[in-house]
Structures are given as structure tokens and as C-alpha cells.
Amino acid sequence: MGYIYLAIAIIAEVVATSALKASDEFTKPTPSIVVIVGYGVAFYFLSLVLKTIPVGVAYAIWSGLGIVLISLVGLVTFGQKLDFAAVIGILLIIGGVVVMNVFSNTVGH
């Protein structure tokens, strides 16, 4: 269940961060509510994850995949382009998450 909860936490965080941009400095009520609820859901499910996955591993996956996904949302939804260095950095983040999950005994499969 840990990885299912982690996926929910990541998705909620990406939704909340996307809504943060759309909230226009918390001047728009609906996106502002989505931000508050989304981060609440994200942190609640992240707390559940920590029962089965070490905190360092869970946070690395949560933040790493969150960065990748929010970068894609920024590109698709807000037209925010990434330069070559940013793309390389994102690929390194993905590589780090893969290495942790495939080769590390810390993950505790």
C-alpha cells in the first residue's frame, strides 16, 4: 500500500502546485481551495507512506517525481518552456529515482 499512497501523495501535490499558479496569489477562491485541500491530501498520504517506506526514500521519490510532473504541467498547461540544462536535470532526477528503486536495499521492496 505504501507505493499506492505515495502515488496519491504525488498526484495531490502536483494538482495543488498547479492550482497555486492558477490561484493568482490566492486571489481566486476555487484554485485557492484546491491548493489547501491538495496539499492537505498530499501530506496526509505522505504520512501514511512513512509507515512502510523510509523517510529519505519516500521524500526523494515524492519530491523528484513531483518536480518532473509539475514541469510537464507547466509546459503543457502554462506554456513554460524548459531549456536544455533543465531537461538534463530532470532526466538526472528520473535516473536517481530509478536507481534508488532498482538498486537500493534501503527501499525495502
PDB file of C-alpha atoms in Angstrom:
ATOM      1  CA  MET A   1       0.000   0.000   0.000  1.00  0.00           C
ATOM      2  CA  GLY A   2       2.957   2.321   0.568  1.00  0.00           C
ATOM      3  CA  TYR A   3       3.532   2.958  -3.115  1.00  0.00           C
ATOM      4  CA  ILE A   4      -0.183   3.465  -3.783  1.00  0.00           C
ATOM      5  CA  TYR A   5      -0.286   6.070  -1.007  1.00  0.00           C
ATOM      6  CA  LEU A   6       2.886   7.616  -2.409  1.00  0.00           C
ATOM      7  CA  ALA A   7       1.296   7.899  -5.863  1.00  0.00           C
ATOM      8  CA  ILE A   8      -1.753   9.606  -4.331  1.00  0.00           C
ATOM      9  CA  ALA A   9       0.515  12.000  -2.400  1.00  0.00           C
ATOM     10  CA  ILE A  10       2.460  12.865  -5.563  1.00  0.00           C
ATOM     11  CA  ILE A  11      -0.661  13.450  -7.648  1.00  0.00           C
ATOM     12  CA  ALA A  12      -2.242  15.589  -4.913  1.00  0.00           C
ATOM     13  CA  GLU A  13       0.932  17.671  -4.615  1.00  0.00           C
ATOM     14  CA  VAL A  14       1.101  18.228  -8.384  1.00  0.00           C
ATOM     15  CA  VAL A  15      -2.572  19.231  -8.506  1.00  0.00           C
ATOM     16  CA  ALA A  16      -2.074  21.607  -5.564  1.00  0.00           C
ATOM     17  CA  THR A  17       1.045  23.173  -7.068  1.00  0.00           C
ATOM     18  CA  SER A  18      -0.715  23.632 -10.406  1.00  0.00           C
ATOM     19  CA  ALA A  19      -3.623  25.284  -8.630  1.00  0.00           C
ATOM     20  CA  LEU A  20      -1.166  27.501  -6.745  1.00  0.00           C
ATOM     21  CA  LYS A  21      -0.124  29.015 -10.065  1.00  0.00           C
ATOM     22  CA  ALA A  22      -3.788  29.360 -11.097  1.00  0.00           C
ATOM     23  CA  SER A  23      -4.797  30.912  -7.743  1.00  0.00           C
ATOM     24  CA  ASP A  24      -3.075  34.156  -8.773  1.00  0.00           C
ATOM     25  CA  GLU A  25      -1.593  34.808  -5.316  1.00  0.00           C
ATOM     26  CA  PHE A  26      -4.682  33.388  -3.580  1.00  0.00           C
ATOM     27  CA  THR A  27      -6.968  35.975  -5.174  1.00  0.00           C
ATOM     28  CA  LYS A  28      -9.100  33.350  -6.950  1.00  0.00           C
ATOM     29  CA  PRO A  29     -11.176  31.285  -4.491  1.00  0.00           C
ATOM     30  CA  THR A  30     -11.603  27.994  -6.337  1.00  0.00           C
ATOM     31  CA  PRO A  31      -7.939  27.359  -7.159  1.00  0.00           C
ATOM     32  CA  SER A  32      -7.026  28.568  -3.650  1.00  0.00           C
ATOM     33  CA  ILE A  33      -9.293  25.923  -2.106  1.00  0.00           C
ATOM     34  CA  VAL A  34      -7.751  23.283  -4.402  1.00  0.00           C
ATOM     35  CA  VAL A  35      -4.295  24.324  -3.137  1.00  0.00           C
ATOM     36  CA  ILE A  36      -5.249  23.930   0.518  1.00  0.00           C
ATOM     37  CA  VAL A  37      -7.103  20.637   0.061  1.00  0.00           C
ATOM     38  CA  GLY A  38      -4.471  19.258  -2.339  1.00  0.00           C
ATOM     39  CA  TYR A  39      -1.551  19.905  -0.009  1.00  0.00           C
ATOM     40  CA  GLY A  40      -3.569  18.521   2.915  1.00  0.00           C
ATOM     41  CA  VAL A  41      -4.229  15.303   0.993  1.00  0.00           C
ATOM     42  CA  ALA A  42      -0.601  15.137  -0.159  1.00  0.00           C
ATOM     43  CA  PHE A  43       0.839  15.437   3.338  1.00  0.00           C
ATOM     44  CA  TYR A  44      -1.719  13.080   4.858  1.00  0.00           C
ATOM     45  CA  PHE A  45      -0.900  10.337   2.361  1.00  0.00           C
ATOM     46  CA  LEU A  46       2.820  11.034   2.671  1.00  0.00           C
ATOM     47  CA  SER A  47       2.459  10.461   6.416  1.00  0.00           C
ATOM     48  CA  LEU A  48       0.866   7.072   5.688  1.00  0.00           C
ATOM     49  CA  VAL A  49       3.718   6.203   3.333  1.00  0.00           C
ATOM     50  CA  LEU A  50       6.232   6.667   6.134  1.00  0.00           C
ATOM     51  CA  LYS A  51       4.834   3.616   7.931  1.00  0.00           C
ATOM     52  CA  THR A  52       6.310   1.339   5.250  1.00  0.00           C
ATOM     53  CA  ILE A  53       8.920   3.311   3.284  1.00  0.00           C
ATOM     54  CA  PRO A  54      11.944   5.033   4.884  1.00  0.00           C
ATOM     55  CA  VAL A  55      11.519   8.820   5.081  1.00  0.00           C
ATOM     56  CA  GLY A  56      14.556   9.630   2.899  1.00  0.00           C
ATOM     57  CA  VAL A  57      13.448   7.296   0.143  1.00  0.00           C
ATOM     58  CA  ALA A  58       9.800   8.381   0.285  1.00  0.00           C
ATOM     59  CA  TYR A  59      10.713  12.060   0.206  1.00  0.00           C
ATOM     60  CA  ALA A  60      13.206  11.597  -2.633  1.00  0.00           C
ATOM     61  CA  ILE A  61      10.609   9.836  -4.761  1.00  0.00           C
ATOM     62  CA  TRP A  62       7.831  12.269  -3.788  1.00  0.00           C
ATOM     63  CA  SER A  63       9.829  15.389  -4.497  1.00  0.00           C
ATOM     64  CA  GLY A  64      11.666  14.001  -7.547  1.00  0.00           C
ATOM     65  CA  LEU A  65       8.585  12.784  -9.359  1.00  0.00           C
ATOM     66  CA  GLY A  66       6.724  15.900  -8.249  1.00  0.00           C
ATOM     67  CA  ILE A  67       9.380  18.052  -9.936  1.00  0.00           C
ATOM     68  CA  VAL A  68       9.155  16.037 -13.142  1.00  0.00           C
ATOM     69  CA  LEU A  69       5.362  16.066 -13.259  1.00  0.00           C
ATOM     70  CA  ILE A  70       4.949  19.741 -12.344  1.00  0.00           C
ATOM     71  CA  SER A  71       7.497  20.616 -15.043  1.00  0.00           C
ATOM     72  CA  LEU A  72       5.330  18.764 -17.558  1.00  0.00           C
ATOM     73  CA  VAL A  73       2.193  20.514 -16.270  1.00  0.00           C
ATOM     74  CA  GLY A  74       3.989  23.853 -16.564  1.00  0.00           C
ATOM     75  CA  LEU A  75       4.923  23.056 -20.141  1.00  0.00           C
ATOM     76  CA  VAL A  76       1.521  21.770 -21.245  1.00  0.00           C
ATOM     77  CA  THR A  77      -0.821  23.966 -19.201  1.00  0.00           C
ATOM     78  CA  PHE A  78       1.091  27.203 -18.764  1.00  0.00           C
ATOM     79  CA  GLY A  79       3.369  27.116 -21.819  1.00  0.00           C
ATOM     80  CA  GLN A  80       6.521  27.272 -19.671  1.00  0.00           C
ATOM     81  CA  LYS A  81       9.414  26.030 -21.753  1.00  0.00           C
ATOM     82  CA  LEU A  82      12.420  24.151 -20.404  1.00  0.00           C
ATOM     83  CA  ASP A  83      15.927  24.800 -21.674  1.00  0.00           C
ATOM     84  CA  PHE A  84      18.476  22.069 -22.364  1.00  0.00           C
ATOM     85  CA  ALA A  85      20.015  22.257 -18.872  1.00  0.00           C
ATOM     86  CA  ALA A  86      16.581  21.888 -17.242  1.00  0.00           C
ATOM     87  CA  VAL A  87      15.781  18.839 -19.364  1.00  0.00           C
ATOM     88  CA  ILE A  88      19.124  17.244 -18.438  1.00  0.00           C
ATOM     89  CA  GLY A  89      18.447  17.982 -14.760  1.00  0.00           C
ATOM     90  CA  ILE A  90      15.002  16.375 -14.963  1.00  0.00           C
ATOM     91  CA  LEU A  91      16.483  13.311 -16.669  1.00  0.00           C
ATOM     92  CA  LEU A  92      19.022  13.040 -13.841  1.00  0.00           C
ATOM     93  CA  ILE A  93      16.205  13.219 -11.286  1.00  0.00           C
ATOM     94  CA  ILE A  94      14.335  10.428 -13.083  1.00  0.00           C
ATOM     95  CA  GLY A  95      17.555   8.420 -13.219  1.00  0.00           C
ATOM     96  CA  GLY A  96      18.091   8.910  -9.489  1.00  0.00           C
ATOM     97  CA  VAL A  97      14.598   7.702  -8.648  1.00  0.00           C
ATOM     98  CA  VAL A  98      15.076   4.647 -10.872  1.00  0.00           C
ATOM     99  CA  VAL A  99      18.474   3.846  -9.308  1.00  0.00           C
ATOM    100  CA  MET A 100      17.002   4.103  -5.806  1.00  0.00           C
ATOM    101  CA  ASN A 101      14.104   1.801  -6.627  1.00  0.00           C
ATOM    102  CA  VAL A 102      16.005  -0.766  -8.662  1.00  0.00           C
ATOM    103  CA  PHE A 103      19.388  -0.995  -6.954  1.00  0.00           C
ATOM    104  CA  SER A 104      18.986   0.211  -3.358  1.00  0.00           C
ATOM    105  CA  ASN A 105      18.269  -2.158  -0.489  1.00  0.00           C
ATOM    106  CA  THR A 106      17.018   0.827   1.521  1.00  0.00           C
ATOM    107  CA  VAL A 107      13.770   0.975  -0.429  1.00  0.00           C
ATOM    108  CA  GLY A 108      12.606  -2.276   1.162  1.00  0.00           C
ATOM    109  CA  HIS A 109      10.688  -3.978  -1.616  1.00  0.00           C
TER     110      HIS A 109
END
